[in-house]
Coordinates of C-alpha atoms in Angstrom, one line a residue:
Chain A
M1 CA 0.0 0.0 0.0
E2 CA 1.3 3.4 -0.9
V3 CA 1.5 5.8 2.0
L4 CA 0.5 9.3 1.0
K5 CA 2.5 12.2 2.6
T6 CA 0.6 14.7 4.7
Y7 CA 2.2 18.1 4.2
K8 CA 2.3 20.2 7.3
L9 CA 2.3 24.0 7.9
Y10 CA 5.4 26.1 8.4
I11 CA 5.2 28.5 11.3
G12 CA 8.1 30.1 13.1
G13 CA 10.6 27.8 11.6
Q14 CA 8.7 24.7 12.7
F15 CA 6.5 22.3 10.9
P16 CA 3.3 22.0 13.1
R17 CA 0.1 20.4 12.1
T18 CA -2.9 22.7 11.9
E19 CA -4.3 23.6 15.4
S20 CA -7.7 22.5 14.0
G21 CA -6.5 19.0 13.3
R22 CA -8.1 19.1 9.8
S23 CA -6.7 18.0 6.5
Y24 CA -7.8 17.9 2.9
A25 CA -6.9 15.8 -0.1
V26 CA -4.6 17.2 -2.8
L27 CA -5.7 16.0 -6.2
S28 CA -3.8 15.8 -9.5
Q29 CA -5.3 17.4 -12.6
S30 CA -6.7 14.0 -13.5
G31 CA -8.4 13.7 -10.1
Q32 CA -6.1 11.3 -8.5
H33 CA -5.5 11.6 -4.7
I34 CA -1.7 12.2 -4.4
A35 CA -1.2 13.7 -1.0
N36 CA -2.8 15.3 2.0
A37 CA -2.4 18.9 3.2
C38 CA -3.3 20.7 6.4
Q39 CA -6.6 22.6 6.4
G40 CA -5.3 25.7 8.2
S41 CA -7.6 27.7 10.5
K42 CA -8.1 31.2 12.0
K43 CA -5.9 30.3 15.0
D44 CA -3.1 29.1 12.7
I45 CA -3.2 32.6 11.1
R46 CA -3.1 34.1 14.6
N47 CA -0.1 32.0 15.6
A48 CA 1.7 32.8 12.3
V49 CA 1.2 36.6 12.6
Q50 CA 2.4 36.5 16.2
V51 CA 5.7 34.8 15.2
A52 CA 6.0 36.9 12.1
R53 CA 5.8 40.1 14.2
K54 CA 8.4 38.8 16.6
A55 CA 10.8 37.9 13.8
Q56 CA 10.4 41.1 11.7
A57 CA 12.5 43.6 13.6
S58 CA 15.7 41.5 13.8
W59 CA 15.3 40.4 10.1
A60 CA 15.0 44.1 9.0
A61 CA 18.0 44.9 11.2
K62 CA 20.3 42.5 9.4
T63 CA 22.6 44.1 7.0
A64 CA 21.4 44.3 3.4
F65 CA 24.3 42.3 2.3
N66 CA 23.5 39.5 4.7
R67 CA 19.9 39.4 3.6
S68 CA 21.2 39.2 0.0
Q69 CA 23.4 36.2 1.0
I70 CA 20.5 34.4 2.7
I71 CA 18.2 34.9 -0.4
Y72 CA 21.0 33.7 -2.6
R73 CA 21.2 30.6 -0.4
I74 CA 17.6 29.9 -1.1
A75 CA 18.4 29.8 -4.8
E76 CA 21.2 27.3 -4.1
M77 CA 18.9 25.1 -2.0
L78 CA 16.2 25.3 -4.7
E79 CA 18.7 24.2 -7.3
A80 CA 19.7 21.2 -5.1
R81 CA 16.1 20.1 -4.7
K82 CA 15.1 20.8 -8.3
G83 CA 14.3 17.1 -8.8
Q84 CA 11.8 17.0 -5.9
F85 CA 10.0 20.0 -7.3
L86 CA 9.8 18.5 -10.8
E87 CA 8.5 15.3 -9.4
E88 CA 5.8 17.0 -7.4
L89 CA 4.8 19.2 -10.4
Q90 CA 4.6 16.2 -12.6
A91 CA 2.5 14.3 -10.1
L92 CA 0.1 17.2 -10.1
G93 CA -0.2 16.9 -13.8
F94 CA 2.3 19.4 -15.3
D95 CA 4.3 18.1 -18.2
L96 CA 8.1 18.0 -17.8
K97 CA 8.7 21.0 -20.0
S98 CA 6.4 23.4 -18.2
A99 CA 7.5 22.0 -14.9
T100 CA 11.1 22.6 -15.7
Q101 CA 10.4 26.1 -16.9
E102 CA 8.5 27.0 -13.7
V103 CA 11.2 25.7 -11.4
E104 CA 14.1 27.3 -13.4
T105 CA 12.3 30.7 -13.5
S106 CA 11.8 30.4 -9.8
I107 CA 15.5 29.9 -9.2
D108 CA 16.3 32.8 -11.4
R109 CA 13.9 35.0 -9.5
C110 CA 15.7 34.2 -6.3
V111 CA 19.0 35.2 -7.7
Y112 CA 17.4 38.3 -9.1
Y113 CA 16.0 39.5 -5.8
A114 CA 19.1 38.5 -3.9
G115 CA 20.9 41.1 -6.0
W116 CA 18.5 43.8 -5.1
A117 CA 19.0 43.6 -1.3
D118 CA 21.6 46.3 -1.1
K119 CA 20.5 48.4 -4.1
Y120 CA 16.9 49.3 -3.8
Q121 CA 17.6 51.7 -0.9
A122 CA 19.7 53.9 -3.2
L123 CA 17.1 53.9 -5.9
L124 CA 14.0 54.4 -3.8
G125 CA 15.7 56.9 -1.4
T126 CA 16.0 60.5 -2.4
V127 CA 17.6 63.8 -1.3
N128 CA 15.0 66.4 -1.5
P129 CA 15.4 70.1 -2.3
V130 CA 13.9 72.3 0.4
A131 CA 13.7 76.0 0.9
S132 CA 15.4 76.1 4.3
S133 CA 18.8 75.2 5.7
H134 CA 17.9 71.6 6.1
F135 CA 19.4 68.5 4.7
N136 CA 16.2 66.7 3.7
F137 CA 16.3 63.0 2.7
S138 CA 13.8 60.1 2.3
V139 CA 14.7 56.4 2.8
P140 CA 12.6 53.3 2.4
E141 CA 11.7 51.2 5.4
A142 CA 10.0 47.8 5.7
M143 CA 6.3 48.0 6.5
G144 CA 6.3 45.1 8.9
V145 CA 4.1 42.0 8.6
V146 CA 2.8 41.3 5.1
G147 CA -0.1 38.9 4.5
V148 CA 0.2 37.0 1.2
V149 CA -2.4 35.1 -0.7
A150 CA -0.2 33.2 -3.2
C151 CA -1.0 33.0 -6.9
Q152 CA -3.6 30.3 -7.3
Q153 CA -2.5 29.5 -10.9
T154 CA 1.2 28.6 -10.4
A155 CA 2.5 26.0 -8.0
I156 CA 5.7 27.8 -6.9
L157 CA 6.6 30.7 -9.3
G158 CA 3.9 33.1 -8.2
F159 CA 4.5 32.2 -4.6
I160 CA 8.2 33.1 -4.9
S161 CA 7.5 36.2 -7.0
Q162 CA 5.3 37.6 -4.2
V163 CA 7.2 36.5 -1.1
L164 CA 10.8 37.5 -2.2
P165 CA 10.3 41.2 -2.9
A166 CA 8.5 41.5 0.5
I167 CA 11.2 39.8 2.5
I168 CA 14.2 41.2 0.7
G169 CA 12.9 44.6 1.9
G170 CA 12.9 43.5 5.5
N171 CA 9.3 42.5 5.9
S172 CA 8.1 39.2 7.4
V173 CA 5.3 37.3 5.7
V174 CA 2.4 35.0 6.4
V175 CA 1.4 33.2 3.2
I176 CA -1.7 31.3 2.3
A177 CA -0.5 28.9 -0.3
N178 CA -2.2 27.9 -3.5
Q179 CA -5.2 26.0 -2.3
K180 CA -5.2 23.3 -5.0
L181 CA -1.5 23.1 -5.5
P182 CA 0.0 23.4 -2.0
L183 CA 2.7 20.8 -2.2
C184 CA 5.5 22.9 -3.7
A185 CA 4.9 25.7 -1.1
I186 CA 5.5 23.3 1.7
T187 CA 8.5 21.8 0.0
F188 CA 9.7 25.4 -0.4
A189 CA 9.3 25.6 3.4
E190 CA 11.8 22.8 3.7
V191 CA 14.1 24.8 1.5
L192 CA 13.7 27.8 3.8
A193 CA 14.3 25.8 6.9
T194 CA 17.7 24.7 5.6
S195 CA 18.8 28.0 4.1
D196 CA 19.5 30.4 7.0
V197 CA 16.2 32.3 6.7
P198 CA 15.4 33.0 10.4
G199 CA 12.3 31.2 11.7
G200 CA 9.2 33.4 11.5
V201 CA 10.3 35.5 8.6
V202 CA 8.3 33.3 6.2
N203 CA 5.3 31.4 7.5
I204 CA 3.3 29.2 5.2
L205 CA -0.3 27.9 5.7
T206 CA -2.3 25.7 3.5
G207 CA -6.1 25.5 3.3
S208 CA -9.1 27.5 2.2
V209 CA -8.4 31.1 1.1
E210 CA -12.0 32.0 1.7
E211 CA -11.8 30.8 5.2
M212 CA -8.5 32.2 6.3
L213 CA -8.2 35.5 4.3
P214 CA -10.7 37.4 6.4
T215 CA -8.7 36.7 9.6
L216 CA -5.6 38.0 7.8
S217 CA -7.2 41.1 6.2
G218 CA -8.9 42.0 9.5
H219 CA -5.9 41.4 11.7
M220 CA -4.7 44.7 13.3
D221 CA -1.1 43.5 13.4
V222 CA -0.8 42.9 9.7
N223 CA 0.5 45.9 7.8
A224 CA -0.1 45.0 4.2
L225 CA -1.6 42.4 1.9
S226 CA -0.2 41.0 -1.3
L227 CA -3.0 39.3 -3.2
A228 CA -3.0 37.6 -6.6
Q229 CA -5.8 36.7 -9.0
L230 CA -8.6 36.7 -6.5
D231 CA -12.3 36.7 -7.4
S232 CA -13.6 40.3 -7.3
A233 CA -16.0 39.5 -4.4
I234 CA -13.2 38.0 -2.2
L235 CA -10.9 40.9 -3.1
E236 CA -13.4 43.5 -2.3
K237 CA -14.2 42.0 1.0
A238 CA -10.4 41.9 1.9
Q239 CA -10.0 45.5 0.8
T240 CA -12.9 46.5 3.0
E241 CA -11.6 44.7 6.0
A242 CA -8.1 46.1 5.4
V243 CA -9.4 49.6 6.0
E244 CA -9.6 49.2 9.8
N245 CA -5.9 49.6 10.3
L246 CA -5.1 51.2 6.9
K247 CA -3.4 48.1 5.5
R248 CA -1.8 48.6 2.1
V249 CA -3.5 46.2 -0.3
M250 CA -1.6 45.2 -3.5
S251 CA -3.5 43.1 -5.9
Y252 CA -1.7 41.5 -8.8
S253 CA -3.4 40.1 -11.9
I254 CA -0.3 39.3 -13.8
D255 CA 1.3 36.4 -15.5
F256 CA 4.1 35.5 -13.2
S257 CA 6.1 33.7 -15.8
Q258 CA 6.8 37.0 -17.6
S259 CA 10.0 38.9 -17.0
T260 CA 7.8 41.9 -16.2
A261 CA 6.6 40.0 -13.0
Q262 CA 9.9 41.0 -11.3
G263 CA 11.4 44.4 -10.6
L264 CA 12.0 47.2 -8.2
S265 CA 8.4 48.2 -8.1
Y266 CA 7.4 44.9 -6.4
I267 CA 9.9 45.7 -3.6
S268 CA 8.7 49.3 -3.2
D269 CA 5.1 48.0 -2.9
F270 CA 5.9 47.0 0.7
Q271 CA 8.1 49.9 1.7
E272 CA 7.2 53.0 3.7
I273 CA 9.1 56.1 2.9
K274 CA 10.6 58.0 5.9
T275 CA 11.6 61.6 5.4
T276 CA 14.1 63.3 7.8
W277 CA 14.8 67.0 8.2
H278 CA 18.3 67.5 9.4
P279 CA 19.4 71.0 10.3
V280 CA 22.4 72.2 8.4
E281 CA 24.7 74.3 10.7
Q282 CA 27.2 76.9 9.9
I283 CA 30.4 75.4 11.2
A284 CA 33.0 77.8 12.7
G285 CA 31.6 80.7 10.8
G286 CA 32.4 79.1 7.5
A287 CA 29.9 78.2 4.8
G288 CA 28.5 75.1 6.4
G289 CA 26.9 72.2 4.7
Y290 CA 26.9 68.5 4.1
Chain B
M1 CA 27.4 26.7 65.5
L2 CA 24.4 25.9 67.5
P3 CA 21.5 24.1 65.7
P4 CA 18.6 26.4 65.1
R5 CA 16.1 26.4 68.0
N6 CA 12.5 26.2 67.1
N7 CA 9.8 26.3 69.8
P8 CA 7.8 23.1 70.2
D9 CA 4.5 24.8 69.0
L10 CA 6.1 25.7 65.7
I11 CA 7.7 22.3 65.3
S12 CA 4.3 20.6 65.9
L13 CA 2.6 23.0 63.5
L14 CA 5.1 22.3 60.7
A15 CA 4.9 18.6 61.4
K16 CA 1.3 18.8 60.4
S17 CA 2.2 20.2 56.9
P18 CA 1.3 17.5 54.5
T19 CA 3.7 16.3 51.9
I20 CA 2.8 17.2 48.4
D21 CA 2.3 14.7 45.6
Q22 CA 4.2 16.4 42.8
T23 CA 3.1 14.1 40.0
G24 CA -0.5 14.4 41.1
S25 CA -0.2 18.2 41.2
I26 CA 1.2 18.3 37.7
E27 CA -1.6 16.1 36.4
R28 CA -4.3 18.1 38.2
V29 CA -3.2 21.4 36.8
A30 CA -2.7 19.8 33.3
R31 CA -6.5 19.1 33.3
I32 CA -7.2 22.7 34.1
Q33 CA -4.8 24.0 31.5
A34 CA -6.6 21.9 28.9
R35 CA -9.8 23.9 29.5
S36 CA -10.6 26.9 27.5
L37 CA -13.0 29.8 28.3
K38 CA -15.1 31.1 25.4
G39 CA -17.5 33.9 24.6
A40 CA -19.2 35.7 27.5
A41 CA -17.4 33.7 30.2
K42 CA -14.0 34.6 28.6
L43 CA -15.1 38.3 28.5
Q44 CA -16.0 38.1 32.2
G45 CA -12.8 36.3 33.1
L46 CA -10.7 38.9 31.3
R47 CA -12.4 41.8 33.2
M48 CA -11.9 39.9 36.4
A49 CA -8.2 39.4 35.8
L50 CA -7.8 43.1 34.9
S51 CA -9.4 44.1 38.2
M52 CA -7.0 41.8 40.1
I53 CA -3.7 43.1 38.7
D54 CA -1.1 44.7 41.0
L55 CA 0.5 46.7 38.2
T56 CA 4.2 46.5 39.0
T57 CA 7.4 48.3 38.4
L58 CA 10.4 47.1 40.5
E59 CA 13.5 48.2 38.7
G60 CA 16.7 49.8 39.8
K61 CA 16.1 52.4 37.1
D62 CA 12.6 53.4 38.3
T63 CA 12.2 57.2 38.2
P64 CA 9.4 59.3 39.7
G65 CA 8.3 59.9 36.1
K66 CA 8.1 56.2 35.3
V67 CA 6.0 55.6 38.5
R68 CA 3.7 58.5 37.7
Q69 CA 3.3 57.1 34.2
L70 CA 2.4 53.7 35.6
C71 CA -0.1 55.3 37.9
F72 CA -1.7 57.0 34.9
K73 CA -1.9 53.7 33.1
A74 CA -3.5 52.1 36.2
Q75 CA -6.3 54.6 35.9
H76 CA -6.5 54.7 32.1
L77 CA -6.0 51.2 30.9
H78 CA -7.4 51.9 27.5
D79 CA -9.7 54.9 27.3
Q80 CA -11.0 54.0 23.8
T81 CA -12.8 51.0 25.4
S82 CA -15.5 52.2 27.7
D83 CA -16.4 50.6 31.0
L84 CA -13.2 48.8 31.7
P85 CA -12.4 47.9 35.3
K86 CA -9.5 49.5 37.1
V87 CA -6.5 47.5 38.4
A88 CA -6.4 46.6 42.1
A89 CA -3.1 48.3 43.0
V90 CA 0.2 49.7 41.9
C91 CA 3.3 47.9 43.3
V92 CA 6.5 49.8 43.7
Y93 CA 9.6 50.2 45.8
P94 CA 9.3 52.0 49.2
S95 CA 11.1 55.1 47.8
M96 CA 8.3 55.5 45.2
V97 CA 5.3 55.0 47.5
G98 CA 4.8 58.7 48.2
I99 CA 4.9 59.5 44.5
A100 CA 2.5 56.7 43.6
K101 CA 0.1 57.7 46.5
K102 CA -0.1 61.2 45.2
A103 CA -0.5 60.2 41.6
L104 CA -3.3 57.8 42.4
G105 CA -5.2 60.3 44.6
D106 CA -8.7 59.2 45.4
S107 CA -8.9 56.7 42.4
G108 CA -9.5 53.8 44.8
I109 CA -6.4 52.1 43.5
K110 CA -4.2 50.9 46.3
V111 CA -0.5 51.4 46.7
A112 CA 1.5 48.2 47.5
S113 CA 5.1 48.5 48.5
V114 CA 7.7 45.8 48.5
S115 CA 9.7 45.7 51.7
T116 CA 12.2 44.0 54.0
A117 CA 15.1 44.5 51.7
F118 CA 13.3 43.2 48.6
P119 CA 14.2 41.1 46.6
S120 CA 16.9 39.2 48.5
G121 CA 15.8 39.9 52.1
Q122 CA 19.5 39.7 53.1
A123 CA 19.6 42.6 55.6
P124 CA 19.5 42.9 59.4
F125 CA 16.0 43.1 60.9
S126 CA 16.5 46.8 61.9
V127 CA 16.9 47.7 58.2
K128 CA 13.8 45.6 57.3
K129 CA 11.8 47.3 60.0
D130 CA 12.8 50.8 58.8
D131 CA 12.1 49.8 55.2
T132 CA 8.6 48.8 56.2
L133 CA 7.9 51.8 58.4
F134 CA 9.1 54.2 55.7
A135 CA 6.7 52.6 53.2
L136 CA 3.8 52.8 55.7
E137 CA 4.6 56.4 56.6
N138 CA 4.4 57.3 53.0
G139 CA 1.0 55.9 52.7
A140 CA 1.4 52.3 51.5
D141 CA -1.9 50.4 51.7
E142 CA -0.2 47.0 51.4
I143 CA 3.2 45.6 52.2
D144 CA 4.8 42.9 50.1
M145 CA 7.6 41.5 52.3
V146 CA 10.1 38.9 51.3
I147 CA 11.0 36.0 53.7
S148 CA 14.6 35.2 54.6
R149 CA 15.0 32.2 52.3
G150 CA 18.5 31.4 53.5
R151 CA 17.2 31.1 57.1
F152 CA 14.2 29.0 56.0
L153 CA 16.4 26.6 54.0
A154 CA 18.8 26.3 56.9
G155 CA 15.9 25.1 59.1
D156 CA 15.7 28.2 61.2
Y157 CA 11.9 28.4 61.0
Q158 CA 11.6 30.3 64.3
F159 CA 13.6 33.2 62.8
V160 CA 11.4 33.3 59.7
F161 CA 8.2 33.1 61.8
D162 CA 9.3 35.9 64.2
E163 CA 10.3 38.1 61.3
I164 CA 6.9 37.8 59.6
A165 CA 5.1 38.3 62.9
A166 CA 7.2 41.4 63.7
I167 CA 6.5 43.0 60.3
K168 CA 2.8 42.1 60.7
E169 CA 2.8 44.1 64.0
L170 CA 4.0 47.2 62.1
C171 CA 1.2 46.8 59.6
T172 CA -1.6 48.1 61.7
S173 CA -4.0 49.0 58.9
A174 CA -2.0 47.8 55.9
R175 CA -2.4 44.3 54.6
L176 CA 0.6 42.1 54.6
K177 CA 1.6 39.9 51.6
V178 CA 4.4 37.5 52.3
I179 CA 6.7 36.6 49.3
F180 CA 8.2 33.1 49.4
E181 CA 10.4 33.2 46.2
T182 CA 9.3 29.7 45.5
G183 CA 11.9 29.4 42.7
E184 CA 14.5 29.2 45.5
L185 CA 12.7 26.7 47.7
D186 CA 13.4 23.6 45.6
S187 CA 10.4 21.4 46.5
L188 CA 6.6 21.6 46.8
D189 CA 6.9 20.2 50.3
Q190 CA 9.0 23.3 51.2
V191 CA 6.4 25.6 49.6
R192 CA 3.6 24.0 51.7
K193 CA 5.7 24.3 54.8
I194 CA 6.4 28.0 54.3
S195 CA 2.7 28.6 53.4
D196 CA 1.6 27.1 56.7
L197 CA 4.3 29.0 58.6
S198 CA 3.4 32.3 57.1
I199 CA -0.3 32.0 57.6
A200 CA 0.3 31.1 61.2
A201 CA 2.6 34.1 61.6
G202 CA -0.1 36.5 60.4
A203 CA 0.2 36.8 56.6
D204 CA -3.0 38.3 55.0
F205 CA -1.8 37.2 51.5
I206 CA 0.8 34.7 50.4
K207 CA 2.7 35.5 47.2
T208 CA 4.8 33.2 45.1
S209 CA 7.7 35.2 43.8
T210 CA 9.6 38.5 43.5
G211 CA 9.6 38.3 39.7
K212 CA 13.4 38.4 39.8
I213 CA 13.9 34.6 39.8
Q214 CA 12.8 31.9 37.4
P215 CA 10.8 29.7 37.8
A216 CA 8.2 31.9 39.4
A217 CA 4.5 31.3 39.7
T218 CA 4.3 27.8 38.2
F219 CA 0.9 26.0 38.4
P220 CA 2.0 23.2 40.8
V221 CA 3.4 25.8 43.2
V222 CA 0.2 27.9 43.1
L223 CA -1.9 24.8 43.6
T224 CA 0.2 23.9 46.6
M225 CA -0.3 27.4 48.1
L226 CA -4.0 27.3 47.4
G227 CA -4.1 24.0 49.2
A228 CA -2.6 25.5 52.3
I229 CA -5.1 28.4 52.2
K230 CA -8.0 25.9 51.8
D231 CA -6.9 23.8 54.7
H232 CA -6.5 26.9 56.9
Y233 CA -9.9 28.1 55.9
D234 CA -11.5 24.7 56.6
R235 CA -9.9 24.6 60.0
T236 CA -10.4 28.2 61.2
G237 CA -12.9 29.9 58.8
Q238 CA -10.4 32.6 58.1
M239 CA -9.7 33.6 54.5
I240 CA -6.1 34.2 53.3
G241 CA -5.4 36.0 50.0
M242 CA -3.3 34.6 47.2
K243 CA -1.0 36.4 44.8
P244 CA 0.9 34.6 42.0
A245 CA 3.6 36.8 40.6
G246 CA 6.3 36.5 37.9
G247 CA 5.9 35.0 34.5
I248 CA 2.2 35.5 34.1
S249 CA 2.3 37.6 31.0
S250 CA -0.5 36.2 28.9
A251 CA -4.3 36.4 29.2
K252 CA -4.5 32.6 28.6
L253 CA -2.3 31.9 31.7
A254 CA -4.3 34.4 33.8
L255 CA -7.6 32.7 32.9
Q256 CA -6.1 29.3 33.8
H257 CA -5.0 30.7 37.2
L258 CA -8.6 31.9 37.8
L259 CA -10.0 28.5 36.9
L260 CA -7.6 26.9 39.3
V261 CA -8.5 29.2 42.2
K262 CA -12.2 28.7 41.5
E263 CA -11.8 25.0 41.5
V264 CA -9.7 24.8 44.7
L265 CA -11.1 27.7 46.8
G266 CA -14.4 28.6 45.2
E267 CA -16.1 31.8 44.2
A268 CA -15.4 33.7 47.4
W269 CA -11.8 34.2 46.3
L270 CA -12.7 35.5 42.9
T271 CA -12.3 39.2 43.8
N272 CA -9.3 41.5 44.2
E273 CA -9.9 41.5 47.9
W274 CA -8.5 37.9 48.0
Y275 CA -6.8 37.3 44.7
R276 CA -4.1 39.3 42.9
F277 CA -1.8 39.0 39.9
G278 CA 1.6 40.5 40.3
A279 CA 2.5 41.5 36.7
S280 CA 3.8 44.2 34.5
S281 CA 3.0 43.1 30.9
L282 CA -0.2 41.0 31.7
A283 CA -2.5 44.0 31.6
N284 CA -1.8 44.8 27.9
D285 CA -2.4 41.2 26.8
L286 CA -5.7 41.1 28.7
L287 CA -6.6 44.4 27.0
L288 CA -5.7 42.9 23.6
Q289 CA -7.7 39.8 24.2
Y290 CA -10.6 41.8 25.6
Q291 CA -10.7 44.0 22.4
K292 CA -10.4 40.9 20.3
Q293 CA -13.5 39.4 22.1
L294 CA -15.4 42.7 21.5
T295 CA -14.5 43.2 17.8
G296 CA -13.8 39.7 16.6
K297 CA -10.5 41.0 15.1
Y298 CA -7.0 40.0 16.3
Q299 CA -5.3 43.1 17.8
S300 CA -1.9 44.7 17.5
A301 CA 0.2 45.9 20.5
A302 CA 0.9 49.0 18.5
Y303 CA -2.5 50.5 19.5
F304 CA -2.1 50.0 23.2
S305 CA 0.0 52.1 25.6
I306 CA 3.3 50.5 26.6
D307 CA 3.0 51.5 30.2

């Protein structure tokens, strides 16, 4: 008898079962039962946000170069586990060609965002002209905890394309994985757990988007939402609930396999701009300045 | 050195202290910890826990400003939520009692002062006496004294008994809480013994810990102390208060403590007259959970005052 794997959640660097004890069957495109996944609950979201909040400050405080190294390490680990991802995608019904393309583009995207870690600040930050003797400058800062509903069309590429720009900018994330194709997301968690990403920076839940999203969008300790390809009714509800604590809601209806699905703008989507006025003094009677 | 001399009455009193079944205690509290309050009962429990807090700051770096800030917080837990209960007391060092007393005015919130060379208790009795008198003269409503753990562990029970009794004599109108620092007492049998001794010496309240040592208010320790209070009540009809302190930082833990006290001692103890939590960060978590119960939305600490 074949024993089907039950994929668990990824919260705070651990792999717990859902607090609710529920699971659901993961089916291939032909309707074959290939694995089980945890059916996450409200309380799983609560636990995940709690650890994400705890992990965020120290993650953002790491040097940009260190964050770059860590994201690059993800690419290396993905490469090493390429076979496992291909196997899972084929079991789900992808052909080898499209599976290979999805995994390879995902790896490229990791390398791409690793490179941005110590560069986006220079491009998003500005020195502003002001009409007083102040040195006035603006710098990007991480927003905090970002709730992600991963792309429901791709198994891993959309997930990575949404999560990486958020974390490279110093945010921590709570992700609701693709409901029908959750396997690669949890396998990606195994990558994260072995690639120096501190526990709690990325938290991954599987289950019903409709059930879990309201908890995330109404959560007062979540600062922004990254949503992809949601039904307009679900999206509208999430936007309405997000108003309570002025969450920024980014909704993407893009094809994540395109090269336009990566870029600086996806990083700046989860950055706040902080502007500082610094008095410019005259030093020793000379023409002061900076 | 002469062996410590304990008078025969005290020896026979302590001989009656039962030994505590540690495994049984752990299993009993595990059953209570598995329970969960929901809905209206939870809301009521959270309010009750708030009203039982001794809001505490006991740091070397405490300033008058910090104490005034804490007193403000005690009176304005979260003004956006109407109809919240007030905390029971503010707990400070003796040097801050006068400032707290003035800041709290006629709010009805009491001022508790730690005393007797808190937290170690390693000072001559004359110092402990002055410490207590100073707090009382400045208007402390309650005295939280520490016992001499070293003397207790050395078997000098008479010394510990006399010290508590002498401090109790000074507290003419103030209520006396006796802190055991159970994290230093090693076994539940010792906890039971010091509970019986303190109650006999005149404690109005018994309190687990200073908050400076871990472990502090663990459930088996609290259960043991509640057992001593219950036996004393059954024997004499006199109620003694209970104050767990140290490490109770979440609403969940606080509610479990309330379940425990209700199960062991009954409803009569479910008021801040007889039950207190010594805590600094508990109040905010209770407020967060209270707000969550009201709105159905998980809350963020960013919207609640730090202290």
